[in-house]
Amino acid sequence: IKYRNAETKDEEAVLQLLRDHFYPDEPLNKSKGSHDKADEDFAIGTIKHGLCTIAEVFDASHPDGYIVGCRLSYPSAREDVEAEEPKTSPPTTDFEKIVAFLGMLEAKSNVFQRFNVEKIAQGHMLSVHKDFRGKGIAKQLYVENIELARKLGYPIYVCDCTSLFSAKLCEKLGMELTATMQFDEFADANGNAYYQPPPPHDFARSFALRL
Ligand code: ACO
């Protein structure tokens, strides 16, 4: 398995990996059972920023490589986040809901003020092909992606974890827990939770690492 920076030529293959192996299993999407094109477009749109890492397998049937994992991250600037208008109406589309959920978690962790920085490497998605799980690929994707962010000069690396598995990895890698959020804190006006992920995913967590 080789790890390298994702390039725009990888966009289609990464999208296929997400469709087959991220959306069906990631706790929020699994709970909701659907995702929309805006979600895919945002995910794939992160690659052009040069802050994403992929894991590639080379074998007899795939001499040119086959993408089995990705860690998508993107640059986030304090001035942009602080300039965002607070939403006044409830989210309606699948992507708006995910953005609102992550927005609540990120507001709790408040990394720009907490660490007094102007920019961060914001982790977005972590995905490993079902047949390749349990081999440490996700861990190595984090290690490589953190190193990439460090080389690019980001002072802080942020991971929002909706999965207990990715949260455990963040702990193992020595990241600092900056926020926790119960899944049912994110609910509609009648108090009905938008997401009810299955066990063992207990709650969402955000982590940060000083680079
Ligand atoms: N059941 C129990 N433990 C698991 C499972 C599982 N299904 N999957 C991973 N783990 C544990 C591993 O045992 C390991 O812990 P250990 O070191 O104590 O043994 C740890 O999680 C990570 O192991 P890796 O082998 O590095 O992880 P893997 O390559 O299997 O990928 C991932 C983990 C990315 C979460 C994968 O299961 C996946 O793609 N899931 C679907 C998408 C998803 O949920 N992504 C994370 C969402 S949050 C985010 O994007 C940051």
XYZ file of C-alpha atoms and ligand atoms in Angstrom:
262
model
C 0.000 0.000 0.000
C 1.328 3.395 -0.962
C 0.203 6.756 0.401
C 0.339 9.950 -1.625
C -1.283 13.354 -2.014
C -4.571 13.179 -3.916
C -4.628 14.992 -7.262
C -7.522 16.216 -9.396
C -7.066 13.173 -11.682
C -8.107 11.014 -8.681
C -11.482 12.717 -8.215
C -13.616 10.082 -9.987
C -11.953 7.150 -8.208
C -12.248 8.855 -4.820
C -15.924 9.580 -5.464
C -16.494 5.898 -6.247
C -14.729 4.910 -3.027
C -16.974 7.274 -1.043
C -20.129 5.976 -2.733
C -19.243 2.340 -2.125
C -17.503 2.505 1.234
C -18.053 5.834 3.049
C -21.721 6.767 2.684
C -23.098 3.282 3.455
C -21.137 3.023 6.738
C -20.379 6.498 8.093
C -22.636 6.843 11.168
C -24.613 10.000 10.172
C -25.181 8.911 6.574
C -25.967 5.371 7.698
C -28.543 6.701 10.154
C -30.162 8.923 7.523
C -29.864 6.377 4.700
C -29.327 9.038 2.038
C -26.912 11.701 0.871
C -27.138 14.241 -1.932
C -25.023 15.548 -4.800
C -24.035 18.683 -2.867
C -22.391 16.432 -0.288
C -20.418 14.589 -2.989
C -19.472 17.844 -4.747
C -18.141 19.353 -1.522
C -16.154 16.207 -0.689
C -14.552 15.959 -4.125
C -14.018 19.728 -4.186
C -11.573 19.410 -1.287
C -8.999 17.608 -3.494
C -8.037 20.701 -5.483
C -6.670 22.349 -2.318
C -3.814 19.810 -2.159
C -4.517 18.773 1.432
C -5.924 15.255 0.854
C -4.181 11.888 1.133
C -5.022 8.596 -0.566
C -3.977 4.981 -0.005
C -3.333 2.977 -3.143
C -2.859 -0.759 -3.649
C -0.794 -2.155 -6.516
C -1.302 -5.774 -7.548
C -1.345 -7.953 -10.666
C -4.878 -6.842 -11.621
C -4.189 -3.188 -10.788
C -0.600 -2.443 -11.851
C -1.409 1.273 -12.040
C -2.899 1.334 -8.554
C -6.311 1.062 -6.989
C -7.520 3.597 -4.387
C -8.566 1.832 -1.166
C -8.610 4.727 1.271
C -8.742 8.491 1.527
C -8.429 11.234 4.077
C -9.997 14.410 2.717
C -9.050 17.676 4.412
C -9.285 21.308 3.383
C -7.899 24.683 4.470
C -10.196 26.679 6.716
C -9.604 30.351 7.553
C -10.786 32.116 10.717
C -11.950 35.194 8.796
C -14.180 33.072 6.519
C -15.688 31.067 9.360
C -16.308 34.162 11.487
C -17.879 36.003 8.525
C -20.484 33.271 7.986
C -24.040 34.468 8.641
C -25.802 32.325 11.274
C -28.578 30.259 9.662
C -32.049 31.388 10.671
C -34.078 28.607 9.033
C -33.804 24.869 9.795
C -31.714 22.772 7.395
C -33.712 20.971 4.727
C -31.391 19.085 2.376
C -29.148 16.171 3.413
C -26.023 18.283 2.930
C -27.450 21.266 4.844
C -28.132 18.924 7.765
C -24.596 17.522 7.791
C -23.146 21.049 7.553
C -25.370 22.247 10.414
C -24.432 19.235 12.569
C -20.704 19.746 12.004
C -21.172 23.496 12.500
C -22.607 22.869 15.992
C -19.707 20.579 16.855
C -17.128 23.026 15.475
C -18.728 25.935 17.364
C -18.285 23.952 20.573
C -14.635 23.255 19.878
C -13.994 26.848 18.789
C -10.482 26.057 17.568
C -9.560 29.460 16.126
C -10.004 31.170 19.482
C -8.891 28.189 21.564
C -5.487 28.046 19.830
C -5.427 31.667 18.640
C -4.701 30.785 15.002
C -5.878 32.254 11.689
C -5.947 29.045 9.645
C -6.327 25.324 10.232
C -6.231 22.075 8.287
C -9.836 20.935 8.654
C -10.334 17.185 8.337
C -13.450 16.243 6.419
C -13.827 12.554 5.516
C -11.943 9.388 6.346
C -12.788 6.317 4.292
C -11.327 2.833 3.844
C -12.586 0.175 1.419
C -14.540 -2.527 3.323
C -12.195 -5.330 2.188
C -9.159 -3.438 3.469
C -10.335 -2.425 6.947
C -8.652 -3.465 10.188
C -5.164 -3.286 8.640
C -4.162 0.116 9.991
C -4.835 1.993 6.727
C -6.979 4.661 8.432
C -4.281 5.221 11.033
C -1.595 5.634 8.366
C -3.866 7.952 6.359
C -4.101 10.192 9.430
C -0.323 10.051 9.985
C 0.413 10.959 6.343
C -2.280 13.635 6.186
C -1.067 15.253 9.414
C 2.487 15.301 8.001
C 1.195 16.909 4.796
C -0.598 19.625 6.799
C 2.540 20.201 8.863
C 4.688 20.565 5.720
C 2.182 23.020 4.257
C 2.520 25.192 7.349
C -0.814 24.682 9.088
C -0.485 25.281 12.840
C -3.482 23.096 13.800
C -5.001 19.887 12.417
C -8.687 19.290 13.209
C -10.690 16.044 13.135
C -14.444 15.948 13.563
C -15.359 12.356 14.385
C -18.860 10.984 13.941
C -17.471 7.456 14.286
C -16.145 5.891 17.489
C -13.465 4.188 15.367
C -11.992 7.410 14.019
C -12.250 8.995 17.490
C -10.209 6.144 18.984
C -7.586 6.719 16.321
C -7.395 10.421 17.148
C -6.842 9.543 20.817
C -4.109 7.069 19.883
C -2.392 9.716 17.785
C -2.281 12.025 20.803
C -4.847 14.553 19.608
C -6.591 16.822 22.103
C -10.331 16.357 22.607
C -11.882 19.805 22.021
C -15.634 19.037 21.949
C -18.218 16.318 22.433
C -21.796 16.366 21.215
C -24.642 13.917 21.725
C -26.219 12.940 18.413
C -29.672 13.962 19.678
C -28.517 17.515 20.514
C -29.072 18.150 16.814
C -32.857 18.030 16.523
C -35.747 19.694 14.702
C -38.177 22.180 16.308
C -40.179 19.274 17.805
C -37.077 17.827 19.446
C -36.778 14.913 17.007
C -33.145 13.995 16.433
C -32.017 14.135 12.812
C -29.510 11.316 13.350
C -29.618 8.162 15.460
C -26.453 6.246 14.595
C -26.280 2.606 15.680
C -23.957 1.422 18.490
C -21.056 1.492 19.164
C -21.088 5.086 17.848
C -21.988 6.875 21.081
C -21.491 10.582 20.332
C -19.580 12.952 18.073
C -16.194 14.279 19.105
C -13.841 16.894 17.769
C -10.072 16.655 18.180
C -7.201 18.988 17.395
C -3.459 18.562 17.118
C -0.816 21.301 17.284
C 1.585 20.845 14.378
N -15.371 -2.709 14.652
C -14.541 -2.534 15.707
N -13.403 -1.825 15.661
C -13.088 -1.248 14.492
C -13.891 -1.357 13.344
C -15.082 -2.140 13.465
N -15.940 -2.291 12.440
N -13.319 -0.664 12.358
C -12.180 -0.125 12.857
N -12.056 -0.480 14.142
C -10.992 -0.092 15.049
C -9.751 -0.932 14.787
O -9.803 -2.138 15.515
C -8.635 -0.020 15.210
O -8.459 -0.001 16.588
P -7.229 -0.784 17.254
O -5.998 -0.124 16.682
O -7.435 -0.533 18.706
O -7.365 -2.194 16.832
C -9.159 1.358 14.804
O -10.587 1.240 14.777
C -8.678 1.821 13.469
O -8.206 0.781 12.704
P -7.707 0.984 11.222
O -7.361 -0.395 10.694
O -6.624 2.027 11.137
O -9.013 1.526 10.531
P -9.603 1.069 9.130
O -8.516 1.134 8.102
O -10.297 -0.210 9.317
O -10.659 2.238 8.812
C -12.639 3.560 9.138
C -11.523 2.762 9.835
C -12.026 4.622 8.246
C -13.476 4.222 10.216
C -13.469 2.577 8.290
O -14.151 1.702 9.160
C -14.500 3.276 7.386
O -14.184 3.682 6.263
N -15.769 3.416 7.862
C -16.843 4.036 7.102
C -16.686 5.552 7.019
C -16.550 6.193 8.391
O -17.290 5.922 9.315
N -15.530 7.085 8.494
C -15.238 7.818 9.705
C -16.273 8.863 9.904
S -15.720 10.189 10.892
C -14.635 11.001 9.863
O -14.792 11.036 8.681
C -13.454 11.643 10.482
